[in-house]
Amino acid sequence: MIVEMRTGATQDEVNAVVERATSLGMDTQLNIGTDKTVVAILGSDTGLLPTDTFAVLPGVESVTRIMKPYKLASREFKPSDSVVSINGIQIGGKRIVVMAGPCAVENEEQLMEAARAVKESGASILRGGAFKPRTSPFSFQGLEEAGLQLLAQARERFGIPVVTEVVDPNEVSLVAESADILQVGSRNMQNFALLTNIGKSKRPVVLKRGFSCTITEWLTAADYLLAEGNDRVILCERGIRTFEDSIRFSLDISAIPVLKKSSHLPVIVDPSHAAGHYSLVPSLAKAAVAAGADGLLIEVHPNPKEALVDGLQSLNLSNFTRLMEELRQIAASIGRYI
Ligand code: PEP
Ligand code: MN
């Protein structure tokens, strides 16, 4: 249930709404906007409460039920776009933020070369997996802690923030030591223990879409992060499973405008895992920017032929540089920049 306060409602009036909710065993979250405050009343029994419970209180303008399963991620709760700020880089504003780097951190030389090159070409965040959630237990699982240390070194050396995946709910603080942004992988989108711990960490987070999950399920998963008071959530579309088998996953471009309508959270797109092949990545990346994505997450490897993971879908350095030039033109044509 959403309680919208009148413009100029006093702090005491807001507190009275919160106290009434608390006395009824409900939780609350506040969205303090520039001219009004919105209070979300949360709990499994809110559906049973009459809206008058809050409508009668002084300073309340309106009370509406959110019929969708997700609440805090919804536009009803927060009408204005959320902008996530990472070391001065804003995700969700006019700038299109490109995160690029190898699928997996493999060794120092590979990571440093990738970091230097993606930064030079205009990427503002370095990606690299240290813990890899592989479909098969026999595939390379990542360098783990040694990989985190290399990411921390690259961050230091090139002054570029780092995004990396965390797979274990008990390793959130370990990964957060080396990462500016935590990534929740597609296979873990509904790992609620992981989401809760990342929510508590208050670290910026890229929440990838589960490849068999609906947009509603995805936004409801985002609520797990938001419910812990972590409002720095970035959604990442990375392709979904359909009957089409000529590509690895079908990139759901329509998710971008749908999310922009139903949620205030920034949306980025990973064309690499959808494409599965480097030759398809530029088209998907350009389509995503044209469709309104706030950023991209792209796999780039100095030598894709030798990559331990996802070499086929990784762009080499010159292809990445060329793509960035094309993306700049598309961004400019829609009033944005990279
Ligand atoms: C990744 O970004 O390295 C990755 C494993 O992606 P996804 O979780 O989308 O498969
Ligand atoms: Mn990958």
CSV table of C-alpha atoms and ligand atoms in Angstrom, one decimal:
chain,number,residue,atom,x,y,z
A,1,MET,CA,0.0,0.0,0.0
A,2,ILE,CA,1.3,3.5,-0.9
A,3,VAL,CA,0.6,6.5,1.3
A,4,GLU,CA,1.3,9.7,-0.5
A,5,MET,CA,1.8,12.7,1.8
A,6,ARG,CA,0.6,16.2,0.9
A,7,THR,CA,3.2,18.7,-0.3
A,8,GLY,CA,4.5,20.3,2.9
A,9,ALA,CA,3.3,17.6,5.2
A,10,THR,CA,5.2,17.8,8.5
A,11,GLN,CA,7.7,15.3,9.9
A,12,ASP,CA,5.2,14.6,12.7
A,13,GLU,CA,2.5,13.7,10.2
A,14,VAL,CA,4.9,11.3,8.3
A,15,ASN,CA,5.9,9.8,11.7
A,16,ALA,CA,2.2,9.2,12.6
A,17,VAL,CA,1.7,7.2,9.4
A,18,VAL,CA,4.9,5.1,10.1
A,19,GLU,CA,3.8,4.6,13.8
A,20,ARG,CA,0.3,3.4,12.7
A,21,ALA,CA,1.8,0.9,10.3
A,22,THR,CA,4.3,-0.3,12.9
A,23,SER,CA,1.5,-0.7,15.5
A,24,LEU,CA,-0.3,-3.0,13.0
A,25,GLY,CA,2.8,-5.1,12.5
A,26,MET,CA,3.7,-3.7,9.1
A,27,ASP,CA,7.1,-2.5,7.8
A,28,THR,CA,7.6,0.9,6.1
A,29,GLN,CA,9.9,2.4,3.6
A,30,LEU,CA,10.1,6.1,2.8
A,31,ASN,CA,10.7,7.8,-0.5
A,32,ILE,CA,11.5,11.4,0.4
A,33,GLY,CA,11.1,13.3,-2.8
A,34,THR,CA,11.9,16.9,-3.5
A,35,ASP,CA,8.3,18.0,-2.8
A,36,LYS,CA,6.5,15.1,-1.3
A,37,THR,CA,7.1,12.0,0.8
A,38,VAL,CA,5.7,8.6,-0.1
A,39,VAL,CA,5.4,5.9,2.5
A,40,ALA,CA,5.2,2.3,1.4
A,41,ILE,CA,3.4,0.1,3.9
A,42,LEU,CA,4.8,-3.4,3.5
A,43,GLY,CA,3.8,-6.8,4.9
A,44,SER,CA,1.9,-9.9,4.0
A,45,ASP,CA,-1.4,-8.6,5.5
A,46,THR,CA,-1.6,-5.2,3.9
A,47,GLY,CA,-4.2,-6.5,1.5
A,48,LEU,CA,-6.6,-6.9,4.5
A,49,LEU,CA,-6.2,-3.4,5.7
A,50,PRO,CA,-8.8,-0.8,4.6
A,51,THR,CA,-7.2,2.2,2.9
A,52,ASP,CA,-8.9,4.4,5.4
A,53,THR,CA,-6.6,3.2,8.1
A,54,PHE,CA,-4.1,5.7,6.7
A,55,ALA,CA,-6.4,8.0,4.6
A,56,VAL,CA,-7.8,9.5,7.8
A,57,LEU,CA,-4.5,10.7,9.2
A,58,PRO,CA,-3.5,14.3,8.9
A,59,GLY,CA,-1.2,15.2,6.0
A,60,VAL,CA,-2.1,12.2,3.9
A,61,GLU,CA,-3.1,13.0,0.3
A,62,SER,CA,-3.9,9.6,-1.1
A,63,VAL,CA,-3.7,5.9,-0.3
A,64,THR,CA,-3.4,3.4,-3.1
A,65,ARG,CA,-2.9,-0.3,-3.2
A,66,ILE,CA,-0.1,-1.6,-5.4
A,67,MET,CA,-1.7,-4.6,-7.1
A,68,LYS,CA,1.6,-5.8,-8.6
A,69,PRO,CA,3.7,-8.2,-6.5
A,70,TYR,CA,6.7,-5.8,-6.5
A,71,LYS,CA,6.4,-2.6,-4.5
A,72,LEU,CA,9.6,-0.8,-3.8
A,73,ALA,CA,10.9,-1.3,-7.4
A,74,SER,CA,7.7,0.2,-8.7
A,75,ARG,CA,7.1,3.6,-10.3
A,76,GLU,CA,4.1,4.0,-8.0
A,77,PHE,CA,6.4,4.1,-5.0
A,78,LYS,CA,9.0,6.3,-6.7
A,79,PRO,CA,7.9,8.2,-9.7
A,80,SER,CA,11.2,9.8,-10.5
A,81,ASP,CA,14.1,7.8,-12.1
A,82,SER,CA,16.7,6.4,-9.7
A,83,VAL,CA,20.3,7.4,-10.4
A,84,VAL,CA,22.9,5.1,-8.9
A,85,SER,CA,26.2,6.9,-8.3
A,86,ILE,CA,29.5,5.0,-8.2
A,87,ASN,CA,32.7,7.1,-7.6
A,88,GLY,CA,31.1,10.0,-9.4
A,89,ILE,CA,29.8,7.9,-12.3
A,90,GLN,CA,26.0,8.2,-12.5
A,91,ILE,CA,24.0,5.3,-13.9
A,92,GLY,CA,20.5,6.2,-14.9
A,93,GLY,CA,21.1,9.8,-16.0
A,94,LYS,CA,22.0,11.1,-19.5
A,95,ARG,CA,25.3,9.3,-19.7
A,96,ILE,CA,25.3,5.7,-21.0
A,97,VAL,CA,27.7,3.8,-18.8
A,98,VAL,CA,29.7,1.1,-20.4
A,99,MET,CA,31.1,-1.7,-18.2
A,100,ALA,CA,33.6,-3.9,-20.1
A,101,GLY,CA,36.2,-6.5,-19.6
A,102,PRO,CA,36.8,-10.2,-19.7
A,103,CYS,CA,34.2,-12.8,-18.6
A,104,ALA,CA,36.7,-14.3,-16.2
A,105,VAL,CA,39.9,-12.9,-14.6
A,106,GLU,CA,42.6,-15.3,-15.9
A,107,ASN,CA,45.9,-13.8,-15.0
A,108,GLU,CA,47.5,-10.4,-14.3
A,109,GLU,CA,48.6,-9.7,-17.9
A,110,GLN,CA,45.2,-10.5,-19.4
A,111,LEU,CA,43.3,-8.4,-16.8
A,112,MET,CA,45.7,-5.4,-17.0
A,113,GLU,CA,45.7,-5.3,-20.7
A,114,ALA,CA,41.9,-5.5,-20.9
A,115,ALA,CA,41.5,-2.8,-18.2
A,116,ARG,CA,43.9,-0.4,-19.9
A,117,ALA,CA,42.2,-0.9,-23.3
A,118,VAL,CA,38.6,-0.7,-22.2
A,119,LYS,CA,39.3,2.5,-20.3
A,120,GLU,CA,41.1,4.0,-23.2
A,121,SER,CA,38.2,3.3,-25.5
A,122,GLY,CA,35.8,5.0,-23.1
A,123,ALA,CA,34.4,2.3,-20.8
A,124,SER,CA,33.9,3.7,-17.3
A,125,ILE,CA,33.7,0.4,-15.3
A,126,LEU,CA,35.8,-2.8,-15.5
A,127,ARG,CA,34.0,-6.1,-15.5
A,128,GLY,CA,35.7,-9.4,-14.6
A,129,GLY,CA,34.5,-12.6,-13.0
A,130,ALA,CA,36.5,-14.1,-10.1
A,131,PHE,CA,33.8,-16.5,-8.9
A,132,LYS,CA,32.2,-18.1,-12.0
A,133,PRO,CA,28.8,-19.8,-11.7
A,134,ARG,CA,29.4,-22.4,-14.4
A,135,THR,CA,26.7,-24.7,-15.7
A,136,SER,CA,29.1,-27.6,-15.5
A,137,PRO,CA,31.2,-28.4,-12.3
A,138,PHE,CA,34.0,-29.4,-14.6
A,139,SER,CA,34.4,-26.0,-16.3
A,140,PHE,CA,36.8,-23.3,-15.0
A,141,GLN,CA,35.3,-21.9,-11.9
A,142,GLY,CA,37.4,-18.7,-11.7
A,143,LEU,CA,40.5,-17.6,-9.8
A,144,GLU,CA,38.3,-16.8,-6.8
A,145,GLU,CA,40.2,-14.8,-4.1
A,146,ALA,CA,43.3,-14.4,-6.3
A,147,GLY,CA,41.0,-13.0,-9.0
A,148,LEU,CA,39.6,-10.5,-6.6
A,149,GLN,CA,43.1,-9.3,-5.7
A,150,LEU,CA,43.9,-8.8,-9.4
A,151,LEU,CA,40.6,-6.8,-9.8
A,152,ALA,CA,41.6,-4.6,-6.8
A,153,GLN,CA,45.0,-4.0,-8.4
A,154,ALA,CA,43.5,-3.1,-11.8
A,155,ARG,CA,41.1,-0.7,-10.0
A,156,GLU,CA,44.1,0.9,-8.2
A,157,ARG,CA,46.3,1.1,-11.3
A,158,PHE,CA,43.8,2.4,-13.8
A,159,GLY,CA,41.5,4.3,-11.4
A,160,ILE,CA,38.5,2.4,-12.8
A,161,PRO,CA,35.6,1.0,-10.6
A,162,VAL,CA,35.1,-2.7,-10.8
A,163,VAL,CA,32.0,-4.9,-11.1
A,164,THR,CA,32.3,-8.6,-10.2
A,165,GLU,CA,29.9,-11.4,-9.4
A,166,VAL,CA,29.2,-12.8,-6.0
A,167,VAL,CA,27.7,-16.3,-5.8
A,168,ASP,CA,27.8,-17.2,-2.1
A,169,PRO,CA,25.6,-15.4,0.4
A,170,ASN,CA,28.5,-15.8,3.0
A,171,GLU,CA,31.1,-14.1,0.7
A,172,VAL,CA,29.3,-10.8,0.1
A,173,SER,CA,31.7,-8.8,2.4
A,174,LEU,CA,34.8,-10.6,1.0
A,175,VAL,CA,33.8,-9.7,-2.6
A,176,ALA,CA,32.7,-6.2,-1.6
A,177,GLU,CA,36.3,-5.5,-0.4
A,178,SER,CA,37.6,-5.6,-4.0
A,179,ALA,CA,34.4,-4.6,-5.9
A,180,ASP,CA,32.6,-1.3,-6.3
A,181,ILE,CA,29.6,-3.0,-7.8
A,182,LEU,CA,28.4,-6.6,-6.9
A,183,GLN,CA,26.9,-8.6,-9.7
A,184,VAL,CA,24.1,-11.1,-9.1
A,185,GLY,CA,24.2,-13.6,-12.0
A,186,SER,CA,21.3,-14.8,-14.0
A,187,ARG,CA,21.4,-18.2,-12.2
A,188,ASN,CA,21.2,-16.5,-8.9
A,189,MET,CA,18.5,-13.9,-9.5
A,190,GLN,CA,16.1,-15.7,-7.1
A,191,ASN,CA,18.8,-16.7,-4.5
A,192,PHE,CA,17.0,-14.8,-1.8
A,193,ALA,CA,19.6,-15.4,0.9
A,194,LEU,CA,22.2,-13.8,-1.5
A,195,LEU,CA,19.9,-10.9,-2.3
A,196,THR,CA,19.2,-10.2,1.4
A,197,ASN,CA,22.9,-10.2,2.3
A,198,ILE,CA,23.7,-7.9,-0.6
A,199,GLY,CA,20.8,-5.7,0.4
A,200,LYS,CA,22.3,-5.4,3.9
A,201,SER,CA,25.8,-4.6,2.5
A,202,LYS,CA,24.3,-1.5,0.8
A,203,ARG,CA,26.8,-2.0,-2.1
A,204,PRO,CA,25.7,-1.0,-5.6
A,205,VAL,CA,24.4,-4.1,-7.3
A,206,VAL,CA,23.8,-5.2,-10.9
A,207,LEU,CA,20.9,-7.6,-10.7
A,208,LYS,CA,20.9,-9.8,-13.9
A,209,ARG,CA,17.6,-11.2,-15.1
A,210,GLY,CA,17.1,-14.9,-14.6
A,211,PHE,CA,17.0,-16.3,-18.1
A,212,SER,CA,13.7,-18.0,-17.4
A,213,CYS,CA,12.2,-15.3,-15.3
A,214,THR,CA,9.5,-12.8,-16.1
A,215,ILE,CA,9.9,-9.0,-15.7
A,216,THR,CA,7.5,-9.2,-12.7
A,217,GLU,CA,9.6,-11.9,-11.0
A,218,TRP,CA,12.8,-9.9,-11.7
A,219,LEU,CA,11.4,-6.7,-10.1
A,220,THR,CA,10.1,-8.7,-7.2
A,221,ALA,CA,13.7,-10.0,-6.7
A,222,ALA,CA,14.8,-6.4,-6.8
A,223,ASP,CA,12.5,-5.8,-3.9
A,224,TYR,CA,14.6,-8.2,-1.8
A,225,LEU,CA,17.5,-5.8,-2.2
A,226,LEU,CA,15.5,-2.6,-1.7
A,227,ALA,CA,13.7,-4.0,1.3
A,228,GLU,CA,17.1,-4.1,3.1
A,229,GLY,CA,17.5,-0.4,2.5
A,230,ASN,CA,19.9,-0.8,-0.5
A,231,ASP,CA,18.6,1.6,-3.1
A,232,ARG,CA,21.6,1.3,-5.5
A,233,VAL,CA,20.1,-1.4,-7.7
A,234,ILE,CA,20.8,-1.6,-11.4
A,235,LEU,CA,18.8,-4.1,-13.5
A,236,CYS,CA,20.6,-6.0,-16.3
A,237,GLU,CA,18.8,-7.7,-19.2
A,238,ARG,CA,21.0,-10.5,-20.6
A,239,GLY,CA,18.7,-12.5,-22.7
A,240,ILE,CA,16.1,-15.1,-22.0
A,241,ARG,CA,15.4,-18.7,-23.0
A,242,THR,CA,13.0,-19.0,-25.9
A,243,PHE,CA,12.5,-21.7,-28.6
A,244,GLU,CA,15.0,-19.8,-30.8
A,245,ASP,CA,18.3,-21.7,-30.9
A,246,SER,CA,20.3,-19.7,-33.5
A,247,ILE,CA,21.5,-17.5,-30.7
A,248,ARG,CA,22.5,-18.3,-27.1
A,249,PHE,CA,19.6,-16.5,-25.5
A,250,SER,CA,17.0,-14.1,-27.0
A,251,LEU,CA,17.7,-10.5,-26.0
A,252,ASP,CA,14.5,-9.1,-24.7
A,253,ILE,CA,14.8,-5.5,-26.1
A,254,SER,CA,11.2,-4.9,-25.1
A,255,ALA,CA,12.2,-5.3,-21.4
A,256,ILE,CA,13.8,-1.9,-21.6
A,257,PRO,CA,10.7,0.2,-22.3
A,258,VAL,CA,8.6,-2.1,-20.1
A,259,LEU,CA,11.0,-1.6,-17.2
A,260,LYS,CA,11.2,2.2,-17.8
A,261,LYS,CA,7.4,2.3,-17.5
A,262,SER,CA,7.0,0.1,-14.5
A,263,SER,CA,10.1,0.8,-12.4
A,264,HIS,CA,12.3,3.7,-11.4
A,265,LEU,CA,15.5,1.6,-11.4
A,266,PRO,CA,18.3,2.1,-14.1
A,267,VAL,CA,18.4,-0.6,-16.8
A,268,ILE,CA,21.6,-1.9,-18.5
A,269,VAL,CA,21.9,-4.6,-21.1
A,270,ASP,CA,24.5,-7.4,-21.5
A,271,PRO,CA,24.5,-8.2,-25.3
A,272,SER,CA,27.4,-10.7,-24.9
A,273,HIS,CA,25.6,-13.5,-23.0
A,274,ALA,CA,22.5,-13.1,-25.2
A,275,ALA,CA,24.5,-13.2,-28.4
A,276,GLY,CA,26.8,-16.0,-27.7
A,277,HIS,CA,28.9,-14.9,-30.7
A,278,TYR,CA,31.1,-11.8,-31.0
A,279,SER,CA,29.7,-11.0,-34.5
A,280,LEU,CA,26.2,-10.4,-33.1
A,281,VAL,CA,27.3,-8.3,-30.1
A,282,PRO,CA,27.5,-4.9,-31.8
A,283,SER,CA,24.0,-5.0,-33.3
A,284,LEU,CA,22.5,-6.0,-29.9
A,285,ALA,CA,24.5,-3.3,-28.1
A,286,LYS,CA,23.4,-0.6,-30.5
A,287,ALA,CA,19.8,-1.7,-30.4
A,288,ALA,CA,19.9,-1.6,-26.6
A,289,VAL,CA,21.2,2.0,-26.6
A,290,ALA,CA,18.6,3.1,-29.2
A,291,ALA,CA,15.9,1.5,-27.0
A,292,GLY,CA,16.8,3.5,-24.0
A,293,ALA,CA,19.2,1.4,-22.0
A,294,ASP,CA,21.2,3.3,-19.4
A,295,GLY,CA,24.3,1.3,-19.9
A,296,LEU,CA,25.9,-1.9,-21.3
A,297,LEU,CA,27.9,-4.8,-19.9
A,298,ILE,CA,30.2,-6.2,-22.6
A,299,GLU,CA,32.7,-9.0,-22.6
A,300,VAL,CA,36.0,-7.9,-24.0
A,301,HIS,CA,39.2,-10.0,-24.1
A,302,PRO,CA,42.7,-9.1,-25.4
A,303,ASN,CA,42.9,-12.5,-27.1
A,304,PRO,CA,39.4,-14.1,-27.3
A,305,LYS,CA,40.9,-17.2,-29.0
A,306,GLU,CA,42.8,-18.1,-25.8
A,307,ALA,CA,40.0,-17.1,-23.4
A,308,LEU,CA,39.2,-19.7,-20.7
A,309,VAL,CA,35.6,-18.7,-20.7
A,310,ASP,CA,33.2,-17.2,-23.2
A,311,GLY,CA,35.9,-16.5,-25.9
A,312,LEU,CA,33.4,-16.9,-28.7
A,313,GLN,CA,31.2,-14.0,-27.5
A,314,SER,CA,34.1,-11.7,-26.4
A,315,LEU,CA,35.0,-8.7,-28.5
A,316,ASN,CA,38.7,-8.2,-29.2
A,317,LEU,CA,40.1,-4.8,-28.4
A,318,SER,CA,39.8,-3.3,-31.9
A,319,ASN,CA,36.2,-4.5,-32.3
A,320,PHE,CA,35.4,-3.0,-28.9
A,321,THR,CA,36.9,0.4,-29.9
A,322,ARG,CA,35.0,0.4,-33.1
A,323,LEU,CA,31.7,-0.4,-31.3
A,324,MET,CA,32.3,2.4,-28.8
A,325,GLU,CA,32.6,4.9,-31.7
A,326,GLU,CA,29.3,3.7,-33.2
A,327,LEU,CA,27.6,3.8,-29.8
A,328,ARG,CA,28.7,7.4,-29.3
A,329,GLN,CA,26.8,8.4,-32.5
A,330,ILE,CA,23.7,6.5,-31.5
A,331,ALA,CA,23.8,8.1,-28.0
A,332,ALA,CA,24.2,11.6,-29.5
A,333,SER,CA,21.2,11.0,-31.8
A,334,ILE,CA,19.0,10.4,-28.7
A,335,GLY,CA,20.4,13.3,-26.6
A,336,ARG,CA,22.7,11.1,-24.5
A,337,TYR,CA,26.4,10.6,-24.4
A,338,ILE,CA,29.0,7.9,-23.4
B,1,PEP,C1,28.7,-13.1,-16.5
B,1,PEP,O1,28.3,-11.9,-16.6
B,1,PEP,O2,29.8,-13.4,-16.5
B,1,PEP,C2,27.7,-14.2,-16.4
B,1,PEP,C3,27.9,-15.3,-15.9
B,1,PEP,O3,26.4,-13.8,-16.9
B,1,PEP,P1,25.0,-14.4,-16.6
B,1,PEP,O4,24.8,-14.5,-15.2
B,1,PEP,O5,24.1,-13.4,-17.3
B,1,PEP,O6,25.0,-15.7,-17.3
B,2,MN,MN,30.6,-14.8,-19.6
